[in-house]
Coordinates of C-alpha atoms in Angstrom, one line a residue:
M17 CA 148.8 127.6 -27.4
T18 CA 147.0 130.0 -29.7
L19 CA 148.6 130.6 -33.0
P20 CA 149.0 134.2 -34.4
E21 CA 146.3 135.1 -36.9
P22 CA 147.2 135.2 -40.6
L23 CA 147.7 138.7 -42.0
E24 CA 147.3 139.8 -45.6
T25 CA 150.2 142.0 -46.5
E26 CA 150.9 144.1 -49.6
V27 CA 154.2 144.1 -51.5
L28 CA 155.8 147.5 -51.3
E29 CA 159.1 146.6 -52.9
N30 CA 160.9 143.6 -54.3
R31 CA 164.6 144.7 -54.4
K32 CA 166.8 142.4 -56.4
F33 CA 170.5 142.0 -55.3
T34 CA 171.3 139.1 -57.7
K35 CA 169.4 137.0 -60.1
D36 CA 168.1 134.9 -57.2
T37 CA 168.5 137.0 -54.0
F38 CA 166.1 139.7 -53.1
L39 CA 164.7 141.8 -50.2
L40 CA 160.9 141.7 -50.0
K41 CA 159.2 144.6 -48.2
L42 CA 155.7 143.9 -47.0
K43 CA 153.2 146.5 -45.8
L44 CA 151.4 145.3 -42.6
P45 CA 147.7 145.9 -42.0
K46 CA 148.6 146.3 -38.4
P47 CA 151.8 146.3 -36.3
L48 CA 153.5 142.9 -35.9
D49 CA 154.8 142.4 -32.4
F50 CA 158.0 140.3 -32.9
K51 CA 161.4 140.0 -31.3
A52 CA 164.6 140.5 -33.4
G53 CA 165.6 137.0 -34.7
Q54 CA 162.2 135.6 -35.1
F55 CA 160.6 134.4 -38.3
I56 CA 157.2 134.4 -40.1
Q57 CA 155.6 131.9 -42.5
T58 CA 154.2 132.8 -45.8
I59 CA 151.0 131.0 -46.8
T60 CA 150.6 130.4 -50.5
Q61 CA 147.5 128.7 -52.1
I62 CA 148.5 126.3 -54.8
K63 CA 145.5 124.4 -56.3
D64 CA 143.8 122.9 -53.3
K65 CA 146.7 123.1 -50.9
K66 CA 148.1 125.9 -48.6
I67 CA 151.9 125.8 -48.8
R68 CA 153.8 127.3 -45.8
R69 CA 157.4 128.5 -45.9
S70 CA 159.4 130.1 -43.1
W71 CA 161.5 133.2 -43.5
S72 CA 163.5 135.2 -41.0
I73 CA 162.4 138.8 -40.5
S74 CA 165.3 141.0 -41.5
S75 CA 163.9 144.4 -40.5
S76 CA 163.9 146.1 -37.1
P77 CA 161.1 145.4 -34.6
N78 CA 161.0 149.2 -34.1
T79 CA 159.5 149.5 -37.6
K80 CA 155.8 149.0 -37.2
D81 CA 154.2 149.5 -40.6
Y82 CA 156.2 147.0 -42.6
I83 CA 158.5 144.0 -42.4
E84 CA 161.4 142.9 -44.7
L85 CA 162.4 139.4 -45.7
L86 CA 165.8 138.7 -47.2
I87 CA 165.4 135.6 -49.5
K88 CA 167.5 133.4 -51.8
S89 CA 165.6 131.4 -54.3
Q90 CA 167.4 128.1 -54.6
N91 CA 166.4 127.4 -58.2
E92 CA 163.7 128.5 -60.7
N93 CA 161.7 125.4 -59.9
S94 CA 161.5 126.0 -56.2
L95 CA 157.8 126.0 -55.3
I96 CA 157.5 129.3 -53.3
S97 CA 160.8 131.3 -53.4
S98 CA 160.8 131.4 -57.2
K99 CA 157.2 132.8 -57.0
L100 CA 158.2 135.4 -54.5
L101 CA 161.3 136.3 -56.6
K102 CA 158.9 137.5 -59.4
I103 CA 156.2 139.1 -57.3
K104 CA 155.4 142.7 -58.0
P105 CA 154.5 145.7 -55.8
K106 CA 150.8 145.9 -54.8
N107 CA 150.4 142.1 -54.9
K108 CA 149.3 140.4 -51.7
V109 CA 151.2 138.0 -49.5
T110 CA 149.6 136.2 -46.6
I111 CA 151.8 135.7 -43.6
Q112 CA 151.5 134.2 -40.1
G113 CA 153.8 134.7 -37.1
P114 CA 156.0 135.6 -35.4
F115 CA 157.5 132.2 -34.5
G116 CA 160.9 131.1 -33.1
V117 CA 163.1 131.5 -30.1
F118 CA 166.3 132.7 -31.8
R119 CA 166.8 136.1 -30.1
I120 CA 169.4 138.2 -28.2
I121 CA 170.1 137.0 -24.6
T122 CA 170.1 139.5 -21.8
P123 CA 171.9 140.8 -19.9
Y124 CA 174.0 141.9 -22.9
K125 CA 177.6 140.9 -22.9
K126 CA 180.3 143.6 -23.3
E127 CA 180.9 142.4 -26.9
I128 CA 178.4 140.7 -29.2
F129 CA 179.6 139.1 -32.5
F130 CA 177.2 138.3 -35.3
I131 CA 178.5 135.7 -37.8
A132 CA 176.6 135.1 -41.0
A133 CA 177.0 133.6 -44.5
G134 CA 174.8 134.6 -47.4
V135 CA 171.2 135.3 -46.6
G136 CA 171.9 133.9 -43.1
V137 CA 172.5 137.6 -42.3
A138 CA 168.7 138.1 -42.4
P139 CA 167.8 137.6 -38.7
L140 CA 171.1 139.1 -37.6
R141 CA 170.3 142.3 -39.5
S142 CA 167.1 142.6 -37.4
M143 CA 169.1 142.0 -34.2
I144 CA 171.8 144.5 -35.1
L145 CA 169.3 147.2 -36.0
D146 CA 167.3 146.6 -32.8
L147 CA 170.5 147.0 -30.6
L148 CA 171.7 150.1 -32.4
E149 CA 168.4 151.9 -32.6
N150 CA 167.8 151.2 -28.9
K151 CA 171.3 152.6 -28.1
I152 CA 172.4 149.5 -26.3
N153 CA 175.8 150.1 -24.7
T154 CA 177.7 147.1 -26.1
N155 CA 180.3 146.6 -28.8
I156 CA 178.7 145.0 -31.9
T157 CA 180.6 143.2 -34.7
L158 CA 179.1 141.7 -37.8
I159 CA 181.3 139.2 -39.7
F160 CA 179.6 138.5 -43.0
G161 CA 180.8 135.9 -45.4
F162 CA 179.9 135.6 -49.0
K163 CA 181.2 134.0 -52.2
A164 CA 181.7 136.7 -54.8
E165 CA 181.4 140.5 -55.2
Q166 CA 177.7 140.3 -56.3
D167 CA 176.9 138.4 -53.1
Y168 CA 178.0 141.4 -51.0
L169 CA 174.5 142.0 -49.7
L170 CA 173.5 145.4 -48.2
K171 CA 177.1 146.6 -48.6
E172 CA 176.2 150.3 -48.4
E173 CA 173.9 149.8 -45.5
W174 CA 176.6 148.2 -43.4
K175 CA 179.0 151.0 -44.3
K176 CA 176.5 153.7 -43.2
L177 CA 175.7 151.9 -40.0
Q178 CA 179.4 151.7 -39.2
K179 CA 179.8 155.4 -39.8
K180 CA 176.8 156.3 -37.8
Y181 CA 177.3 154.1 -34.7
K182 CA 180.7 154.1 -33.0
N183 CA 180.0 150.7 -31.3
F184 CA 179.3 148.9 -34.6
K185 CA 182.0 147.2 -36.7
F186 CA 181.6 145.4 -39.9
I187 CA 184.0 142.8 -41.3
P188 CA 183.2 141.4 -44.8
V189 CA 184.8 138.1 -45.8
I190 CA 184.9 137.0 -49.5
S191 CA 185.7 133.4 -50.4
R192 CA 185.9 133.5 -54.2
P193 CA 186.9 137.0 -55.3
Q194 CA 186.8 137.6 -59.1
T195 CA 189.1 140.7 -58.9
Q196 CA 191.7 142.0 -56.5
T197 CA 190.2 143.1 -53.2
E198 CA 191.2 144.7 -50.0
I199 CA 188.7 142.8 -47.8
F200 CA 189.6 139.5 -46.1
T201 CA 189.8 136.7 -48.6
G202 CA 189.0 133.1 -47.5
R203 CA 186.5 131.6 -45.1
I204 CA 185.1 133.0 -41.9
T205 CA 186.8 130.1 -40.0
N206 CA 190.2 131.3 -41.3
L207 CA 189.7 134.7 -39.8
L208 CA 188.4 133.9 -36.4
P209 CA 191.5 132.5 -34.7
N210 CA 193.5 135.7 -35.4
L211 CA 190.6 138.0 -34.5
L212 CA 189.3 136.6 -31.2
K213 CA 190.8 135.9 -27.8
P214 CA 188.9 133.9 -25.1
S215 CA 186.6 136.0 -22.8
E216 CA 183.5 135.3 -20.8
D217 CA 182.2 138.7 -21.8
K218 CA 181.5 137.8 -25.4
D219 CA 178.4 136.3 -27.1
F220 CA 178.1 134.9 -30.6
Y221 CA 175.0 134.7 -32.8
I222 CA 175.4 132.6 -36.0
C223 CA 173.2 131.9 -38.9
G224 CA 173.8 130.3 -42.3
P225 CA 174.2 126.9 -44.0
P226 CA 174.6 124.0 -41.6
I227 CA 178.2 123.2 -42.5
M228 CA 179.2 126.8 -41.9
I229 CA 177.6 126.8 -38.5
T230 CA 179.2 123.5 -37.5
D231 CA 182.7 124.6 -38.6
T232 CA 182.3 128.0 -36.9
I233 CA 181.2 126.4 -33.6
Q234 CA 184.2 124.1 -33.7
I235 CA 186.6 127.0 -34.2
L236 CA 185.0 129.1 -31.4
E237 CA 185.2 126.2 -29.0
S238 CA 188.9 125.5 -30.0
I239 CA 189.6 129.2 -29.1
G240 CA 188.1 128.7 -25.7
F241 CA 184.5 129.9 -25.9
T242 CA 181.7 127.8 -24.2
K243 CA 178.5 126.5 -25.7
K244 CA 176.5 129.0 -23.5
Q245 CA 178.2 131.8 -25.4
I246 CA 177.2 130.5 -28.9
H247 CA 173.6 130.9 -30.2
I248 CA 172.6 129.6 -33.6
E249 CA 169.8 129.5 -36.1
R250 CA 170.4 126.5 -38.3
W251 CA 168.6 126.7 -41.7
Q252 CA 167.8 123.6 -43.7

């Protein structure tokens, strides 16, 4: 198998959401042919070593001149993410890809549910944009869990998409609100039993921390959904 060639990209924007979460927009030297849900690797030279890190592509495959990566830097000492957190426009980032088999299964079910926690929403954003832009006739719901108000990533974007596309619904879930709120409070797993009824015409795509994925799968199976209906991207 021939690996994709490395590409030198240029930073167009480094959009900060919180002190450690950011959206990196990279200008491509040529179009990157990828499927929604796939990832790329960044290649960073540190002394005599090339360090690779994998990041899900969060932008639409229909956008050909740039890609976006939604990243959370775990701590200021993290080898690569802390460097990307501080990177400025016009700097260069070498990438390679696409890689991965996490993608939307066809034929599409009547309803597709995307379930994410934190930056796990990255590949799901790409999938949702791809479906909506291609006017796929299926009902799409994003259930997005986050801890506090500042972690409500891409809030205005989700609202605009819901207003623009009648087949898109967005359900935010906050686990540790700091003020009174009208959105669902608790964990995603608390919401699902009251929201879903068993049906063979539903598919689920889940991405986030391993414990969140495990708990969500258990709830979905207890409701009556099968393993074939549940598709996951388990980050380490």
